[in-house]
Short mmCIF file of C-alpha atoms and ligand atoms in Angstrom, two decimals:
data_model
loop_
_atom_site.label_atom_id
_atom_site.label_comp_id
_atom_site.label_asym_id
_atom_site.label_seq_id
_atom_site.Cartn_x
_atom_site.Cartn_y
_atom_site.Cartn_z
CA MET A 95 -71.97 6.61 -2.30
CA ALA A 96 -69.60 9.42 -3.12
CA ARG A 97 -69.17 8.18 -6.64
CA GLN A 98 -72.88 7.73 -7.05
CA ARG A 99 -73.40 11.38 -6.14
CA LYS A 100 -70.58 12.36 -8.44
CA TRP A 101 -72.21 10.57 -11.29
CA MET A 102 -75.62 11.97 -10.57
CA SER A 103 -74.42 15.56 -10.41
CA GLY A 104 -72.28 14.93 -13.47
CA LEU A 105 -75.37 13.80 -15.32
CA LEU A 106 -77.31 16.85 -14.22
CA LEU A 107 -74.49 19.16 -15.29
CA SER A 108 -74.00 17.58 -18.68
CA GLY A 109 -77.65 18.17 -19.58
CA GLY A 110 -78.19 16.85 -23.05
CA LEU A 111 -75.56 14.17 -22.59
CA ALA A 112 -77.44 12.71 -19.64
CA LEU A 113 -79.64 10.53 -21.82
CA ALA A 114 -76.73 8.90 -23.60
CA LEU A 115 -74.86 8.27 -20.38
CA SER A 116 -77.58 7.21 -18.01
CA GLY A 117 -77.40 3.53 -18.89
CA CYS A 118 -73.83 2.94 -17.81
CA GLY A 119 -73.61 5.87 -15.40
CA SER A 120 -76.11 4.76 -12.83
CA SER A 121 -74.91 1.18 -12.66
CA SER A 122 -71.18 1.97 -12.58
CA GLY A 123 -71.88 4.18 -9.57
CA GLY A 124 -73.30 1.18 -7.75
CA ALA A 125 -70.41 -0.99 -8.80
CA SER A 126 -67.88 1.08 -6.89
CA ASN A 127 -69.47 0.04 -3.61
CA GLU A 128 -68.83 -3.61 -4.19
CA PRO A 129 -65.81 -5.31 -2.66
CA ALA A 130 -62.91 -5.50 -5.07
CA GLY A 131 -61.53 -8.85 -4.07
CA ASN A 132 -62.83 -11.61 -6.31
CA GLY A 133 -59.31 -12.46 -7.34
CA GLY A 134 -58.33 -13.38 -10.83
CA THR A 135 -61.60 -15.08 -11.64
CA ASP A 136 -62.91 -14.51 -15.11
CA ALA A 137 -66.04 -12.42 -15.55
CA GLY A 138 -68.65 -15.08 -16.03
CA GLU A 139 -72.39 -14.56 -15.86
CA GLY A 140 -72.98 -11.28 -14.09
CA ALA A 141 -69.48 -10.95 -12.62
CA LYS A 142 -67.97 -7.54 -13.23
CA LEU A 143 -64.39 -7.03 -14.34
CA ASN A 144 -62.05 -5.56 -11.76
CA VAL A 145 -60.06 -2.82 -13.44
CA ALA A 146 -57.10 -1.26 -11.61
CA ALA A 147 -56.28 2.15 -13.14
CA THR A 148 -53.38 4.45 -12.27
CA ILE A 149 -53.96 8.19 -12.86
CA TYR A 150 -57.35 9.91 -13.07
CA PRO A 151 -57.73 9.97 -16.89
CA MET A 152 -57.08 6.22 -17.05
CA ALA A 153 -59.73 5.51 -14.40
CA GLU A 154 -62.20 7.85 -16.10
CA PHE A 155 -61.66 6.36 -19.58
CA ALA A 156 -61.99 2.83 -18.16
CA ARG A 157 -65.27 3.78 -16.42
CA GLN A 158 -66.62 5.33 -19.62
CA VAL A 159 -65.78 2.29 -21.76
CA GLY A 160 -66.57 -0.35 -19.15
CA GLY A 161 -69.82 1.13 -17.87
CA SER A 162 -71.90 -1.43 -16.00
CA ARG A 163 -69.47 -4.28 -16.72
CA VAL A 164 -66.55 -2.96 -14.68
CA ASN A 165 -65.57 -2.09 -11.16
CA VAL A 166 -62.77 0.48 -11.52
CA VAL A 167 -60.23 0.69 -8.69
CA PRO A 168 -58.39 4.04 -9.03
CA LEU A 169 -54.84 3.75 -7.65
CA VAL A 170 -53.49 7.33 -7.32
CA PRO A 171 -55.86 8.89 -4.76
CA THR A 172 -57.95 12.00 -5.40
CA GLY A 173 -56.00 15.18 -4.61
CA VAL A 174 -52.56 13.58 -5.07
CA GLU A 175 -50.06 14.73 -7.72
CA PRO A 176 -48.99 11.49 -9.45
CA HIS A 177 -45.48 12.15 -10.81
CA ASP A 178 -43.69 10.95 -7.67
CA TRP A 179 -46.47 8.69 -6.35
CA GLU A 180 -45.67 5.00 -5.76
CA PRO A 181 -47.99 2.09 -5.02
CA SER A 182 -48.42 0.72 -1.50
CA ALA A 183 -48.73 -3.00 -0.69
CA LYS A 184 -52.51 -2.55 -0.84
CA ASP A 185 -52.24 -1.02 -4.32
CA MET A 186 -50.02 -3.90 -5.42
CA ALA A 187 -52.67 -6.33 -4.18
CA ALA A 188 -55.31 -4.45 -6.19
CA ILE A 189 -53.12 -4.74 -9.32
CA SER A 190 -52.56 -8.43 -8.60
CA ASP A 191 -56.31 -9.05 -8.16
CA ALA A 192 -57.35 -7.05 -11.22
CA ASP A 193 -58.68 -8.56 -14.45
CA VAL A 194 -57.35 -5.52 -16.31
CA PHE A 195 -54.57 -3.10 -15.31
CA VAL A 196 -54.73 0.26 -17.10
CA TYR A 197 -51.80 2.66 -17.03
CA ASN A 198 -50.86 5.60 -19.21
CA GLY A 199 -47.16 4.77 -19.51
CA ILE A 200 -44.00 6.78 -18.64
CA VAL A 201 -45.62 8.87 -15.90
CA GLU A 202 -45.96 5.70 -13.79
CA SER A 203 -42.27 4.83 -13.69
CA TRP A 204 -43.12 1.99 -11.29
CA ALA A 205 -45.68 0.28 -13.55
CA GLU A 206 -43.48 -2.21 -15.42
CA GLN A 207 -41.99 -3.44 -12.16
CA ALA A 208 -45.45 -3.68 -10.60
CA ILE A 209 -46.64 -5.81 -13.51
CA GLY A 210 -43.75 -8.17 -12.87
CA SER A 211 -44.09 -8.44 -9.11
CA ALA A 212 -47.90 -8.36 -8.92
CA ALA A 213 -47.94 -11.27 -11.33
CA ASN A 214 -51.26 -12.59 -12.57
CA PRO A 215 -51.22 -14.58 -15.82
CA ASP A 216 -54.97 -13.95 -16.42
CA ARG A 217 -54.73 -10.18 -16.16
CA VAL A 218 -54.70 -8.00 -19.29
CA ASP A 219 -52.24 -5.11 -18.94
CA VAL A 220 -52.69 -2.05 -21.15
CA GLU A 221 -50.27 0.84 -21.58
CA ALA A 222 -52.77 3.28 -23.09
CA SER A 223 -50.18 5.72 -24.50
CA ARG A 224 -48.14 3.03 -26.29
CA GLY A 225 -47.16 4.28 -29.74
CA LEU A 226 -48.62 7.74 -29.01
CA ALA A 227 -46.02 9.35 -26.72
CA ASP A 228 -43.50 10.47 -29.33
CA LEU A 229 -42.35 13.83 -27.97
CA GLU A 230 -39.15 14.36 -25.99
CA GLY A 231 -39.13 16.56 -22.91
CA SER A 232 -38.62 20.24 -23.66
CA VAL A 233 -36.42 20.82 -20.62
CA ASP A 234 -33.20 18.86 -21.05
CA ASP A 235 -31.74 19.42 -17.62
CA PRO A 236 -33.58 21.18 -14.81
CA HIS A 237 -30.39 21.94 -12.89
CA PRO A 238 -27.52 22.58 -15.31
CA GLY A 239 -24.09 22.38 -13.72
CA GLU A 240 -25.18 20.45 -10.66
CA GLU A 241 -24.07 17.08 -11.96
CA SER A 242 -20.69 18.24 -13.27
CA GLU A 243 -19.51 19.64 -9.95
CA GLY A 244 -19.01 17.79 -6.66
CA ASP A 245 -18.21 14.14 -6.08
CA PRO A 246 -19.31 11.19 -8.22
CA ASN A 247 -21.71 9.94 -5.51
CA HIS A 248 -23.62 13.16 -5.73
CA ALA A 249 -23.82 12.77 -9.50
CA ASP A 250 -25.27 9.28 -9.00
CA GLU A 251 -27.99 10.66 -6.75
CA GLN A 252 -28.94 13.05 -9.50
CA GLY A 253 -29.02 10.24 -12.05
CA ASP A 254 -32.74 9.45 -11.72
CA GLU A 255 -33.79 13.02 -12.12
CA HIS A 256 -31.57 13.44 -15.13
CA ALA A 257 -32.91 10.28 -16.74
CA GLU A 258 -36.43 11.53 -16.15
CA ALA A 259 -35.60 14.84 -17.81
CA GLN A 260 -34.52 12.96 -20.95
CA ALA A 261 -37.64 10.80 -21.03
CA LYS A 262 -40.53 10.87 -23.45
CA ASP A 263 -43.37 13.23 -22.63
CA PRO A 264 -46.20 11.16 -21.07
CA HIS A 265 -49.00 13.78 -21.21
CA VAL A 266 -50.87 12.45 -24.26
CA TRP A 267 -54.25 12.46 -22.45
CA LEU A 268 -54.31 16.27 -22.67
CA ASP A 269 -54.67 16.12 -26.46
CA PRO A 270 -58.35 15.27 -27.11
CA VAL A 271 -57.34 13.45 -30.32
CA LEU A 272 -54.70 11.24 -28.68
CA ALA A 273 -57.11 10.71 -25.77
CA GLN A 274 -59.46 9.04 -28.26
CA GLN A 275 -56.71 6.56 -29.12
CA GLU A 276 -56.10 5.85 -25.45
CA VAL A 277 -59.82 5.09 -25.11
CA ARG A 278 -59.54 2.64 -28.04
CA ALA A 279 -56.57 0.91 -26.40
CA ILE A 280 -58.56 0.51 -23.17
CA GLN A 281 -61.56 -0.77 -25.17
CA LYS A 282 -59.38 -3.47 -26.78
CA ALA A 283 -58.05 -4.56 -23.38
CA LEU A 284 -61.55 -4.82 -21.89
CA GLU A 285 -62.74 -6.78 -24.93
CA GLN A 286 -59.81 -9.16 -24.59
CA ALA A 287 -60.55 -9.73 -20.91
CA ASP A 288 -64.33 -10.00 -21.38
CA PRO A 289 -64.98 -11.08 -25.01
CA ASP A 290 -68.65 -11.95 -24.44
CA TYR A 291 -69.37 -8.25 -23.97
CA LYS A 292 -67.42 -6.93 -26.94
CA ASP A 293 -70.43 -5.04 -28.32
CA HIS A 294 -71.04 -3.32 -24.98
CA TYR A 295 -67.46 -1.99 -24.86
CA ALA A 296 -67.49 -0.97 -28.52
CA LYS A 297 -70.74 0.95 -28.10
CA ASN A 298 -69.55 2.78 -24.96
CA ALA A 299 -66.17 3.59 -26.53
CA ASP A 300 -67.83 4.96 -29.68
CA ALA A 301 -70.16 7.15 -27.61
CA TYR A 302 -67.33 8.56 -25.47
CA ILE A 303 -65.04 9.08 -28.45
CA ALA A 304 -67.82 11.09 -30.11
CA LYS A 305 -67.77 13.39 -27.07
CA LEU A 306 -63.97 13.68 -27.20
CA GLU A 307 -64.20 14.52 -30.90
CA GLU A 308 -66.76 17.22 -30.10
CA LEU A 309 -64.36 18.57 -27.46
CA HIS A 310 -61.55 18.56 -30.06
CA GLN A 311 -63.72 20.51 -32.52
CA GLN A 312 -64.42 23.11 -29.81
CA PHE A 313 -60.68 23.50 -29.22
CA VAL A 314 -60.08 23.91 -32.97
CA SER A 315 -62.79 26.50 -33.53
CA GLN A 316 -62.14 28.53 -30.38
CA LEU A 317 -58.35 28.60 -30.60
CA GLU A 318 -57.78 29.22 -34.30
CA THR A 319 -58.51 32.94 -34.02
CA SER A 320 -56.39 33.54 -30.88
CA LYS A 321 -54.59 36.88 -30.76
CA ARG A 322 -51.55 35.25 -29.14
CA LYS A 323 -50.22 31.69 -29.39
CA ASP A 324 -47.86 31.50 -26.38
CA PHE A 325 -48.91 30.34 -22.93
CA VAL A 326 -46.89 29.82 -19.74
CA THR A 327 -47.62 26.69 -17.71
CA SER A 328 -46.52 25.37 -14.36
CA HIS A 329 -44.95 22.11 -15.59
CA ALA A 330 -44.48 20.91 -19.16
CA ALA A 331 -47.78 18.99 -19.42
CA PHE A 332 -49.37 20.68 -22.43
CA THR A 333 -46.96 20.08 -25.31
CA TYR A 334 -49.22 17.59 -27.15
CA LEU A 335 -52.18 19.95 -26.73
CA ALA A 336 -50.11 22.93 -27.90
CA GLU A 337 -48.89 21.06 -30.99
CA ARG A 338 -52.42 19.95 -31.86
CA TYR A 339 -53.81 23.49 -31.84
CA GLY A 340 -50.86 25.47 -33.16
CA LEU A 341 -49.92 26.97 -29.78
CA LYS A 342 -46.61 27.24 -27.96
CA GLN A 343 -46.21 26.17 -24.34
CA VAL A 344 -43.52 27.80 -22.19
CA PRO A 345 -43.22 25.66 -19.04
CA ILE A 346 -41.75 26.94 -15.76
CA SER A 347 -40.82 23.43 -14.53
CA GLY A 348 -39.89 20.33 -16.51
CA LEU A 349 -41.88 17.24 -17.53
CA SER A 350 -42.42 16.55 -13.84
CA PRO A 351 -43.35 19.31 -11.35
CA GLU A 352 -40.37 18.16 -9.24
CA GLN A 353 -37.99 19.42 -11.93
CA GLU A 354 -37.80 22.94 -10.56
CA PRO A 355 -36.20 25.63 -12.71
CA SER A 356 -32.82 27.19 -12.04
CA PRO A 357 -32.66 30.98 -11.45
CA GLU A 358 -31.47 31.30 -15.07
CA GLN A 359 -34.50 29.41 -16.34
CA MET A 360 -36.81 31.57 -14.19
CA ALA A 361 -35.17 34.66 -15.70
CA GLN A 362 -35.69 33.27 -19.21
CA VAL A 363 -39.39 32.67 -18.60
CA ILE A 364 -39.76 36.20 -17.19
CA GLU A 365 -38.01 37.64 -20.24
CA PHE A 366 -40.28 35.60 -22.52
CA VAL A 367 -43.41 36.83 -20.73
CA ARG A 368 -42.31 40.46 -21.12
CA GLU A 369 -41.23 40.10 -24.74
CA HIS A 370 -44.37 38.27 -25.89
CA GLN A 371 -46.71 40.25 -23.64
CA VAL A 372 -48.09 37.10 -22.03
CA LYS A 373 -50.99 38.20 -19.82
CA THR A 374 -51.64 35.03 -17.79
CA ILE A 375 -49.33 32.67 -15.91
CA PHE A 376 -51.02 29.31 -15.43
CA PHE A 377 -50.75 27.27 -12.25
CA GLU A 378 -52.13 23.84 -11.28
CA THR A 379 -54.54 22.67 -8.61
CA LEU A 380 -52.35 19.83 -7.26
CA ILE A 381 -49.02 21.66 -6.91
CA ASP A 382 -47.80 24.81 -5.15
CA SER A 383 -48.37 27.98 -7.21
CA LYS A 384 -45.28 29.73 -5.77
CA LEU A 385 -43.23 29.79 -9.01
CA ALA A 386 -46.18 30.98 -11.11
CA ASP A 387 -46.94 33.66 -8.51
CA THR A 388 -43.30 34.83 -8.59
CA ILE A 389 -43.31 35.21 -12.36
CA ALA A 390 -46.71 36.92 -12.35
CA ALA A 391 -45.52 39.39 -9.69
CA GLU A 392 -42.34 40.15 -11.68
CA THR A 393 -44.24 40.77 -14.92
CA GLN A 394 -47.59 42.19 -13.73
CA ALA A 395 -49.31 39.24 -15.43
CA GLY A 396 -52.39 37.60 -13.93
CA THR A 397 -52.67 33.96 -12.89
CA ASP A 398 -55.26 31.32 -13.72
CA VAL A 399 -55.66 27.54 -13.50
CA LEU A 400 -54.76 25.23 -16.38
CA ASN A 401 -55.43 21.71 -15.17
CA PRO A 402 -53.20 18.86 -16.46
CA LEU A 403 -55.82 16.38 -15.24
CA GLU A 404 -53.29 14.26 -13.42
CA GLY A 405 -55.91 14.02 -10.71
CA LEU A 406 -59.01 15.83 -9.52
CA THR A 407 -59.08 17.71 -6.24
CA LYS A 408 -61.57 16.41 -3.64
CA GLU A 409 -63.78 19.45 -4.35
CA GLN A 410 -63.80 18.74 -8.09
CA ALA A 411 -64.66 15.09 -7.49
CA ASP A 412 -67.48 16.08 -5.11
CA GLN A 413 -68.82 18.57 -7.63
CA GLY A 414 -69.03 15.92 -10.34
CA GLU A 415 -66.25 17.38 -12.48
CA ASP A 416 -64.79 14.99 -15.01
CA TYR A 417 -62.33 14.85 -17.90
CA ILE A 418 -64.61 16.64 -20.35
CA SER A 419 -65.78 19.36 -17.93
CA VAL A 420 -62.20 20.13 -16.80
CA MET A 421 -60.91 20.17 -20.39
CA THR A 422 -63.73 22.59 -21.25
CA SER A 423 -62.60 24.82 -18.36
CA ASN A 424 -59.03 24.56 -19.71
CA LEU A 425 -60.25 25.68 -23.13
CA ASN A 426 -62.09 28.66 -21.65
CA ALA A 427 -58.99 29.61 -19.64
CA LEU A 428 -56.77 29.39 -22.73
CA VAL A 429 -59.18 31.46 -24.84
CA LYS A 430 -59.25 34.14 -22.13
CA ALA A 431 -55.46 34.13 -21.69
CA LEU A 432 -54.65 34.21 -25.41
CA ASN A 433 -57.10 37.00 -26.26
CA GLY A 434 -57.01 39.23 -23.14
ZN1 ZN B 531 -47.30 15.94 -15.53
#
């Protein structure tokens, strides 16, 4: 029922879009109430596809493309920051039972292993960011010096974090143009799993991509005249977005919020804020705003939310917020911060 309400309020909020969406919206709301356990059976007459999806944007894109044909099982729960999330036995069973498994790639470091151990030869697995995530992390090492001192065992413990710092940047969904390509990848996977309904998936994908393109055009027109181009974020989630619109992101933390900055890095961000007269320090809804607050207090800057859409809060979900509405809020926040 919660999702039904979410959809209904989403439809009311989106006004003119309601007509285009109502067909798949109302029925996909109902679908979420159905049990998710019909195993690896193919979608025959009337049977919906079970789609297991990792982070919020993947679940949302799968719902938009799948519409009435799919039952989407979101894995990372609402209100949970996904970078260090790992699947439970129940989640693994959902992946194993799914007809399609949708993941972004990179941010779910556990996904490849899950695909192997939750084996299901009939399932279609789709890494939506494949071929799109071409940027390296902008923070090479969140804790310089730590690994070179102390004993080798300590260095080993730091190994994972270091490897993560060197990884590709996963946050492609925050660029409305790359998001369109992720939607296409999900469309292809659904078509492969459910070829009788190819036209249904193509039509839904086209309609949603048109909305993402409209969102992109709003970003272009509202950001091209910005007084300033630099913005300070909580973690380094907005590099693809910044590159798309000619902006520069200065992140406080690394590619993952867990990569906290050293005192030297904090000092560098503070210096940057002063030098470039940055007026707003952005924080996120799913992580502690302590570091952003510290920098804002040091520099007399304000703070505001810039949402990396790694998950909705419970309030946002209840209020019918979705990818497009949150990205529109992000655009408004950026316009305000870059022109204030
Ligand atoms: Zn992130």
